[in-house]
CSV table of C-alpha atoms in Angstrom, one decimal:
chain,number,residue,atom,x,y,z
Z,116,UNK,CA,3.5,-11.3,-10.3
Z,117,UNK,CA,0.2,-11.7,-12.1
Z,118,UNK,CA,-2.5,-9.1,-11.6
Z,119,UNK,CA,-4.9,-11.5,-9.7
Z,120,UNK,CA,-2.3,-12.4,-7.1
Z,121,UNK,CA,-1.3,-8.7,-6.7
Z,122,UNK,CA,-4.9,-7.7,-6.2
Z,123,UNK,CA,-5.5,-10.5,-3.7
Z,124,UNK,CA,-2.3,-9.6,-1.8
Z,125,UNK,CA,-3.4,-5.9,-1.6
Z,126,UNK,CA,-6.8,-6.9,-0.3
Z,127,UNK,CA,-5.3,-9.2,2.4
Z,128,UNK,CA,-2.9,-6.5,3.5
Z,129,UNK,CA,-5.6,-3.9,3.7
Z,130,UNK,CA,-7.8,-6.3,5.7
Z,131,UNK,CA,-5.0,-7.0,8.2
Z,132,UNK,CA,-3.3,-3.7,8.4
Z,133,UNK,CA,-5.5,-1.1,6.8
Z,134,UNK,CA,-7.1,0.3,10.0
Z,135,UNK,CA,-3.9,0.5,12.0
Z,136,UNK,CA,-3.3,-0.9,15.4
Z,137,UNK,CA,-5.6,0.0,18.3
Z,138,UNK,CA,-3.7,0.2,21.6
Z,139,UNK,CA,-3.3,2.3,24.6
Z,140,UNK,CA,-0.4,4.7,24.7
Z,141,UNK,CA,2.7,3.0,26.4
Z,142,UNK,CA,2.7,5.4,29.3
Z,143,UNK,CA,-0.7,4.0,30.5
Z,144,UNK,CA,0.9,0.5,30.7
Z,145,UNK,CA,3.8,2.0,32.7
Z,146,UNK,CA,1.4,3.9,34.9
Z,147,UNK,CA,0.1,0.6,36.2
Z,148,UNK,CA,3.5,-0.4,37.4
Z,149,UNK,CA,5.4,2.8,38.2
Z,150,UNK,CA,3.5,6.1,38.3
Z,151,UNK,CA,6.7,8.3,38.5
Z,152,UNK,CA,8.3,6.5,35.5
Z,153,UNK,CA,5.1,7.0,33.5
Z,154,UNK,CA,5.2,10.7,34.3
Z,155,UNK,CA,8.8,10.8,33.0
Z,156,UNK,CA,7.7,9.1,29.8
Z,157,UNK,CA,4.7,11.4,29.1
């Protein structure tokens, strides 16, 4: 792999995945459907 392609791939990966995913914890989703089950998970 040439250096330019490697650099471009790293920049793209950093742009897409560098900051991590922003999401609520799974138990909050379960809490909307089944409060007792959410308590078991947390």
